[in-house]
Coordinates of C-alpha atoms and ligand atoms in Angstrom, one line a residue:
X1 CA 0.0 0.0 0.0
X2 CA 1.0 3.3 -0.1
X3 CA 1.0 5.2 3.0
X4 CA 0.0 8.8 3.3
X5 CA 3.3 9.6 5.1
X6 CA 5.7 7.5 4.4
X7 CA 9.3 7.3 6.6
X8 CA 11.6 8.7 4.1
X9 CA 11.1 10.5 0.9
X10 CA 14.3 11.1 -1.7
X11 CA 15.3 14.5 -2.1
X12 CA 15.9 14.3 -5.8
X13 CA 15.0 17.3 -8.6
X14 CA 16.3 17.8 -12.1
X15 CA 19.6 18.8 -10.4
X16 CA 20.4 15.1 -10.0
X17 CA 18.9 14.0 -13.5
X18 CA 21.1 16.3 -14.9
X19 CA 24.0 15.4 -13.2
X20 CA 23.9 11.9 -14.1
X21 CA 22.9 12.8 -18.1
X22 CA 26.0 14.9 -18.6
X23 CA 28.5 12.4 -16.7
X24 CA 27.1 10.0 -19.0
X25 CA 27.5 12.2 -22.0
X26 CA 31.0 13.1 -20.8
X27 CA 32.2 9.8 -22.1
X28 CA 34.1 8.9 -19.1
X29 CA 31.2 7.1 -16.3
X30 CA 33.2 4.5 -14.1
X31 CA 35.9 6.1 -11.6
X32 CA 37.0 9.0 -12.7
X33 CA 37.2 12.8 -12.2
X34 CA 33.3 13.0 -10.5
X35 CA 34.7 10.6 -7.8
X36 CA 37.8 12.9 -7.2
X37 CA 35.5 16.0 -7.0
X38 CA 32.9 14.4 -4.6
X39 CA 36.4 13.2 -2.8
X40 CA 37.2 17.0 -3.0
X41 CA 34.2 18.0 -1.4
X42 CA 34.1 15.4 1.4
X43 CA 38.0 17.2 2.5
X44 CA 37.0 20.6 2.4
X45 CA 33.4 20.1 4.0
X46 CA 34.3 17.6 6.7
X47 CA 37.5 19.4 7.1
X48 CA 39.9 16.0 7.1
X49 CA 43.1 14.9 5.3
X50 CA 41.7 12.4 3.1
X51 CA 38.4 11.2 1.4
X52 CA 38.4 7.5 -0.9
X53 CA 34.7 6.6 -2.7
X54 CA 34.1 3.6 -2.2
X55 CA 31.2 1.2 -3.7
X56 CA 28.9 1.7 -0.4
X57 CA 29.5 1.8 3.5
X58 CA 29.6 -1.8 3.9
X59 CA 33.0 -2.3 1.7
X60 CA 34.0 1.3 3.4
X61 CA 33.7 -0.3 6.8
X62 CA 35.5 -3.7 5.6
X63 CA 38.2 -1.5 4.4
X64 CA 38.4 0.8 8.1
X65 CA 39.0 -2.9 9.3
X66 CA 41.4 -3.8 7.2
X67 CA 43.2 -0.6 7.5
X68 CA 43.1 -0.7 11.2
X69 CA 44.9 -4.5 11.2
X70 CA 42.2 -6.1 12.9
X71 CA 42.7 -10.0 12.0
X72 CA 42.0 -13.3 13.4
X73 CA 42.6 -13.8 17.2
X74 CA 41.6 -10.2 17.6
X75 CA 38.0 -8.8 19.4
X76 CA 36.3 -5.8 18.1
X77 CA 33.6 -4.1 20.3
X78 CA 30.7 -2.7 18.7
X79 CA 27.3 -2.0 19.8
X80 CA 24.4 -4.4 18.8
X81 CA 21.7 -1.8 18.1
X82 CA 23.1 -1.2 14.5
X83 CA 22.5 -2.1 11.3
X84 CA 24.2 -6.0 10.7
X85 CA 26.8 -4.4 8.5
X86 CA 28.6 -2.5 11.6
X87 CA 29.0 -5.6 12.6
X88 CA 29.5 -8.1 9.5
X89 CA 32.8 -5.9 9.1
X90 CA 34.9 -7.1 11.8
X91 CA 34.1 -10.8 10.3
X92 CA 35.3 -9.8 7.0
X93 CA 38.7 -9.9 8.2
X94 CA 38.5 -12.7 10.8
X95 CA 38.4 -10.3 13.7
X96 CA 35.6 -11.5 16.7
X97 CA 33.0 -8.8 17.5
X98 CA 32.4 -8.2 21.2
X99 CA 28.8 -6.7 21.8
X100 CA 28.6 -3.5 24.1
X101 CA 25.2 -2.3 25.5
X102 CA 24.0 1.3 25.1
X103 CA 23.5 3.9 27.4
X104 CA 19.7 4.0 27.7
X105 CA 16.4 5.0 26.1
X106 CA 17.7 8.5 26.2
X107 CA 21.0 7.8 25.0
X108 CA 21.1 5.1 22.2
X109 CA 24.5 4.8 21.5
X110 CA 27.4 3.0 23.4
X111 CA 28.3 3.1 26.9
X112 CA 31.4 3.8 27.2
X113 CA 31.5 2.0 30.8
X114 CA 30.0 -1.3 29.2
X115 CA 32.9 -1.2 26.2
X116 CA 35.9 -0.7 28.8
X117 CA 34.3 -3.7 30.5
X118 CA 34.4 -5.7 27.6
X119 CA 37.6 -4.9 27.3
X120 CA 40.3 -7.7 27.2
X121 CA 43.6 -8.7 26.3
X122 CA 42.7 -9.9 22.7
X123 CA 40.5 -6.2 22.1
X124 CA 42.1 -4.2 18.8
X125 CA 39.8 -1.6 18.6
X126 CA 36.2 -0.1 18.2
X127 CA 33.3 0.3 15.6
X128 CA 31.3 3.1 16.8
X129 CA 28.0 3.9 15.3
X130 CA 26.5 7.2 16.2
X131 CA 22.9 6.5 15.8
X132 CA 20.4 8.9 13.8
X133 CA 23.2 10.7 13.6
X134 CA 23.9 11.7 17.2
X135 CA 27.4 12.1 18.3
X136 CA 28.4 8.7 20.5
X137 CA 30.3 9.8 23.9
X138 CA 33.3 10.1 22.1
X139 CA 35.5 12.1 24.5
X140 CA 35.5 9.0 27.0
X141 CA 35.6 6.3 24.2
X142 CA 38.8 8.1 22.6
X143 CA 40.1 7.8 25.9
X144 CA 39.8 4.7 26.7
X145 CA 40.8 3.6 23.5
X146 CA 43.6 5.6 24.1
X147 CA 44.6 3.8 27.2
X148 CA 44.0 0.4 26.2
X149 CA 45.7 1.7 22.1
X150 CA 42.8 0.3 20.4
X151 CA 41.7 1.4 17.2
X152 CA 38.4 3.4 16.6
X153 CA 36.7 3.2 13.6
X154 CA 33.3 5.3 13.1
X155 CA 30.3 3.9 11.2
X156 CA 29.1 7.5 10.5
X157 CA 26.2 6.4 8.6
X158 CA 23.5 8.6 9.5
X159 CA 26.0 11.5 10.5
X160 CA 27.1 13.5 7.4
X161 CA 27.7 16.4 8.8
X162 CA 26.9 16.1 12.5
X163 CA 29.1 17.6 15.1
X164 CA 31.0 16.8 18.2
X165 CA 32.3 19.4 20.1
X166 CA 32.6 21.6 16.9
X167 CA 33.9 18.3 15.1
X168 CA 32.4 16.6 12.4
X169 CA 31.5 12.9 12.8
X170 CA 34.1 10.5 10.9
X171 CA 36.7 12.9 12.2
X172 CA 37.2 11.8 15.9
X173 CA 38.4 8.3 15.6
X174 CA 41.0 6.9 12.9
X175 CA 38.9 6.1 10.2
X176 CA 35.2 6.4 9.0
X177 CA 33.0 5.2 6.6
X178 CA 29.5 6.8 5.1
X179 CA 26.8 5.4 3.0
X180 CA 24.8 7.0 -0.2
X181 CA 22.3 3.9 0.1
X182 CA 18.9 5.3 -1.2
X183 CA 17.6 5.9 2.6
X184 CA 20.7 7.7 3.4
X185 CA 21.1 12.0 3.9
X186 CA 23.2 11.5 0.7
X187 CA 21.1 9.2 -1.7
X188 CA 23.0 7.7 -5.1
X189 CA 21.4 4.4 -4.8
X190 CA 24.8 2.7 -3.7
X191 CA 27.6 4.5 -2.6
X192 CA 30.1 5.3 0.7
X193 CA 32.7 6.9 1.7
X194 CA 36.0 6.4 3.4
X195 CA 37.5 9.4 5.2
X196 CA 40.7 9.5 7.4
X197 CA 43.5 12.4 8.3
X198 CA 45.9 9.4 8.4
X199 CA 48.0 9.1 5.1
X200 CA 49.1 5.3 5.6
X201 CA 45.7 4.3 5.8
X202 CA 44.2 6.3 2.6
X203 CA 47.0 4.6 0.9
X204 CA 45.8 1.0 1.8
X205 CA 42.1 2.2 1.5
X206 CA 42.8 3.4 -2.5
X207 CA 44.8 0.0 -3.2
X208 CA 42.0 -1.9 -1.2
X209 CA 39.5 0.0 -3.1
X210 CA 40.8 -1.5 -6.8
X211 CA 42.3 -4.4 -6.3
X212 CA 45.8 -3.9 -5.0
X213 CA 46.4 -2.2 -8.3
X214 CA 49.4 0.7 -8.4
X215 CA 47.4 2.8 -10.9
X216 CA 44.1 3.3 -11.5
X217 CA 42.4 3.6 -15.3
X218 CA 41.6 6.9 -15.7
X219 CA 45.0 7.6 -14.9
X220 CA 46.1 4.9 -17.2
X221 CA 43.6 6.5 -20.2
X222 CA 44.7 9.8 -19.3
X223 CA 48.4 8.9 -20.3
X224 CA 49.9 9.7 -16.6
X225 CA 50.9 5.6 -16.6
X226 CA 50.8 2.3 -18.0
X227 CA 52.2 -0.1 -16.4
X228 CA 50.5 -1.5 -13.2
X229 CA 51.5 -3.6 -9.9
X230 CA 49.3 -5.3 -7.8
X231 CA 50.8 -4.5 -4.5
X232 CA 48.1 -6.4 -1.9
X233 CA 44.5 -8.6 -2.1
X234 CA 42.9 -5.6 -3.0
X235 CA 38.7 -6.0 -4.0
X236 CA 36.8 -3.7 -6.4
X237 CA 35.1 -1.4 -4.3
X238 CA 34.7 1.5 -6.4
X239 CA 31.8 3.2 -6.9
X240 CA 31.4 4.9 -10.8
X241 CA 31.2 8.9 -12.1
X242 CA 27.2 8.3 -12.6
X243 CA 26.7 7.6 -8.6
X244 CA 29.7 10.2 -8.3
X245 CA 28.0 12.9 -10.0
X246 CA 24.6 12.7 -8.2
X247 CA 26.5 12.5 -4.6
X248 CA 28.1 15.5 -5.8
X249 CA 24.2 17.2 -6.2
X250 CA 23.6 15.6 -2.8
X251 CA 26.1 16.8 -1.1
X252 CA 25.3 20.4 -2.2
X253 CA 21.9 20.6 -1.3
X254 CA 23.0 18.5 2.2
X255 CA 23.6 21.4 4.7
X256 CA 20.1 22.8 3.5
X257 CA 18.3 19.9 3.9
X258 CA 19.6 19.5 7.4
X259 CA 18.6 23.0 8.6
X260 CA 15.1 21.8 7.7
X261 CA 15.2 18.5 9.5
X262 CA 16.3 20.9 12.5
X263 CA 13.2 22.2 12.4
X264 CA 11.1 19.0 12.0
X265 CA 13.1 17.5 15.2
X266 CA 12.0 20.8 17.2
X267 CA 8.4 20.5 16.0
X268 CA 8.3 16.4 17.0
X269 CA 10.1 17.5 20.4
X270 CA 7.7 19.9 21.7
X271 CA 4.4 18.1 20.4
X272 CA 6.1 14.7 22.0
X273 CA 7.6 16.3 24.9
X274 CA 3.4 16.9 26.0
X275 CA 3.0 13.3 26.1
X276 CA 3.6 10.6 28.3
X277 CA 5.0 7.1 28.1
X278 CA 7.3 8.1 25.3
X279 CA 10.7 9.3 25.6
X280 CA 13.2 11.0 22.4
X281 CA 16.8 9.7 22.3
X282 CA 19.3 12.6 22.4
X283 CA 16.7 15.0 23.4
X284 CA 19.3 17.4 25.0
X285 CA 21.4 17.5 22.1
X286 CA 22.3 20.9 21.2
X287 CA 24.7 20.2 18.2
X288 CA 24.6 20.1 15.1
X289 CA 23.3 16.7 13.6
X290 CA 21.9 14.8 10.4
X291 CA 18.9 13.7 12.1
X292 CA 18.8 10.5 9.8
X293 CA 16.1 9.3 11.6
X294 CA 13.8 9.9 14.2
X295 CA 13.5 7.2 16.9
X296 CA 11.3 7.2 19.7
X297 CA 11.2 5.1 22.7
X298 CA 7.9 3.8 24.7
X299 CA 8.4 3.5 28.4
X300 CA 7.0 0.6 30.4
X301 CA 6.2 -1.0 27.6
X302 CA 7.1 -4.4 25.8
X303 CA 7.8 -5.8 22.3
X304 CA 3.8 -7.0 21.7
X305 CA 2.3 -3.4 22.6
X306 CA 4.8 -1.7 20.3
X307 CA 3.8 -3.8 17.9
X308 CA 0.3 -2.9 18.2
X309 CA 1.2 0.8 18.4
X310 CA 2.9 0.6 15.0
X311 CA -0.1 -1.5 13.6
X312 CA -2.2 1.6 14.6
X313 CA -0.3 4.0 13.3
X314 CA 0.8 1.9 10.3
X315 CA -3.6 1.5 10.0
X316 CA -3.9 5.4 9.6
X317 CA -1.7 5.8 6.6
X318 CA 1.6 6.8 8.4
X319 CA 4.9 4.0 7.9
X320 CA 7.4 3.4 10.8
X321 CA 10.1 1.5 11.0
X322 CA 12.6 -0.1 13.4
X323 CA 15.6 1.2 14.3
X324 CA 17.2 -1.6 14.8
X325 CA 16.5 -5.2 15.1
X326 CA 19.5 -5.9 17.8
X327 CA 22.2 -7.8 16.0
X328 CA 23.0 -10.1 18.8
X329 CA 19.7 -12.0 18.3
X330 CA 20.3 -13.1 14.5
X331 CA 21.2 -16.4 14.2
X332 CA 24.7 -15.9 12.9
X333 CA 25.3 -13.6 16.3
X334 CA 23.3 -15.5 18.8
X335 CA 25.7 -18.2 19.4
X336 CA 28.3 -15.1 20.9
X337 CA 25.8 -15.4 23.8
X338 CA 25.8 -11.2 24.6
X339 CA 23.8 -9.9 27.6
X340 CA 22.6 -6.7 26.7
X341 CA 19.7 -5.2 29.0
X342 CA 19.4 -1.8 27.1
X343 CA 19.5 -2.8 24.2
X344 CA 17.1 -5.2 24.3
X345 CA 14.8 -2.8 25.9
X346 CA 15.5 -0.5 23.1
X347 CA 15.3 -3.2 20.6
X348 CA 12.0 -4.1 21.5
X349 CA 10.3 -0.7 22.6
X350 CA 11.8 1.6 19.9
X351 CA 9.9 3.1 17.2
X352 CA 11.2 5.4 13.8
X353 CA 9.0 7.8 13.3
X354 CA 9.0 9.8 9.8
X355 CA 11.9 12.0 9.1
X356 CA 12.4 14.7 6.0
X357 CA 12.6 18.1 5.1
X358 CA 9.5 17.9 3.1
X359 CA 7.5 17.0 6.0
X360 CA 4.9 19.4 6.7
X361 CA 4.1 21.1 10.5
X362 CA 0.5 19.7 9.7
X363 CA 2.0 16.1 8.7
X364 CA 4.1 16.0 12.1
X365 CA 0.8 17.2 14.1
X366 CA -1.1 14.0 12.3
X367 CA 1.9 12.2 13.3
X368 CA 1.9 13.2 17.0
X369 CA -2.0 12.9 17.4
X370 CA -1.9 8.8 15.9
X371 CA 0.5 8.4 18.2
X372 CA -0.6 10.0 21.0
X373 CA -3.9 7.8 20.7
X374 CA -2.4 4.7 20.2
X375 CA -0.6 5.1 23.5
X376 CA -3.5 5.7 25.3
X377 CA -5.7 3.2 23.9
X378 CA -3.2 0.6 23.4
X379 CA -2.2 -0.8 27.2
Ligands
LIG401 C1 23.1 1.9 5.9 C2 24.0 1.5 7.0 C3 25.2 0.7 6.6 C4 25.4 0.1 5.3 O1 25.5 1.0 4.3 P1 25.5 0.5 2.7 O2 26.0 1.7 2.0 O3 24.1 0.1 2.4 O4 26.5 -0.6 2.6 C5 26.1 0.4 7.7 N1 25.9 0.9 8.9 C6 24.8 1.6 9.2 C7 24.7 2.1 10.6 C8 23.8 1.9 8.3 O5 22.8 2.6 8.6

């Protein structure tokens, strides 16, 4: 069916049409000169030392891995309320991942106190997600990682463009990775990013990123080399000019788009705020963020009545999702045997409310109001 609000809607004109026509007109459409302007862009907005496109955030994060030396016989803490590829990551290269739980309904990302008790001799480092695009506490996680010299690697998802402390997410720890998956603040269909201000590692990531070779073939076309080595097991993880080109519209209509969603998250904060049994995540928060999503949480409730709550909201034309199905409890994670209270509480209680720019003050009111009903009527 086609709901009358749904949870996401693509912010996409003839801005990105065009984009993608001319690249394809150009001549040139795998990776090329639109990847090493959208690279461009991603170094002067986020303010880091190096940007490489890669084919989407999954084979970004695989690469932060690999880049980081995580390997067999080493653990990897990450939270469980993710999406599975946070966490399929640290399996790519043979690395264990150790679950952490989160703080709390209020804040949904990891407790620092539960990762340095997780902590053991085996731990190499940390995948931090900073969920809906809320900065994670990442003064105490640097420093723990600090003490212990593990290596932080940010799943900055749903944060292009979020701050820290005056910091932009993917900046903080030692590598990051970002997705342009259709959902995502930047859509191309598929697409990521790998950011880092550390020069060894943007040299592994670009090998990585075409399979070990010494030169690429645009460079090769454009006469600048010919030969080629292959220097490591690289993969091809590129992503092409045409996905390129339409990041590159993205990306400028991104810091726009977010001032909007500001507004949305203020209107949704002062309706919910008037209504009890709910609480927002990151409520507090007074920096700038994405605001990818936006999760709420139900309070003394349990998995069955947030199900019925969606159901009544899903009934009056509005789509939800959840945010996220806690990875511990798949069956290719179960057998790791985590103990996570919050999470599961989270897990089970949490619902993604619709979040856009587009969305109107009227829309958010309906929005608000279903909800507002369904928690009273639903017990
Ligand atoms: C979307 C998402 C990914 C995966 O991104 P792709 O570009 O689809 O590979 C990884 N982590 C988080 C937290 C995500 O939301």
């Amino acid at each position: 069916m086609a709901y009358k609000i749904p949870l996401f809607n693509l912010n996409f004109d003839e801005r990105e049409a065009k984009a993608a026509y001319d690249t394809i007109k150009s001549g040139w459409i795998s990776t090329g000169p639109k990847n090493a302007e959208l690279e461009q862009m991603f170094i002067d907005m986020w303010k880091v030392k190096y940007a490489v496109s890669m084919s989407n955030c999954t084979d970004a994060l695989h690469v932060c891995c690999m880049v980081c030396g995580f390997g067999p016989g080493d653990e990897v803490i990450v939270p469980s309320l993710t999406f599975a590829a946070s966490v399929n990551c640290i399996r790519y290269v043979g690395a264990t991942p150790v679950f952490a739980d989160i703080i709390g309904p209020d804040h949904i990302n990891m407790d620092p106190a539960d990762l340095e008790r997780k902590i053991t001799p085996k731990t190499k480092g940390i995948v931090i997600v900073h969920m809906a695009g809320f900065p994670a506490r990442m003064d105490e996680i640097m420093a723990i990682a600090k003490k212990h010299n593990l290596k932080v690697v940010e799943d900055a998802c749903h944060g292009p463009l979020s701050e820290y402390k005056g910091k932009k997410l993917g900046t903080i720890g030692d590598c990051a990775a970002f997705s342009f998956f259709s959902n995502k603040n930047i859509s191309t269909g598929e697409g990521g990013m790998f950011i880092t201000n550390n020069e060894e590692m943007e040299k592994q990531a670009r090998l990585i990123r075409s399979h070990g070779m010494s030169t690429m073939s645009y460079q090769r076309a454009s006469g600048h080399a010919t030969e080629y080595d292959i220097t490591c097991l690289g993969y091809n993880f590129r992503m092409d000019d045409i996905r390129a080109a339409i990041a590159i519209e993205q990306l400028k209509k991104l810091p726009g788009d977010l001032e909007t969603r500001i507004k949305v998250r203020k209107q949704y904060i002062d309706r919910l705020s008037k209504i009890e049994g709910v609480v927002v995540p990151f409520a507090e928060n007074t920096e700038f963020v994405s605001n990818y999503i936006f999760p709420v949480v139900l309070l003394n409730s349990n998995k069955e009545r947030r199900n019925k709550i969606r159901e009544y909201i899903h009934v009056a034309g509005i789509q939800t999702s959840v945010h996220y199905p806690a990875v511990h409890h798949f069956s290719t994670y179960k057998e790791l045997g985590a103990v996570l209270p919050k999470t599961d509480y989270v897990t089970d209680n949490e619902i993604t409310l619709p979040m856009y720019a587009a969305l109107t003050s009227e829309q958010i009111d309906f929005i608000c109001n279903t909800l507002e009903k369904a928690i009273k009527e639903i017990k």
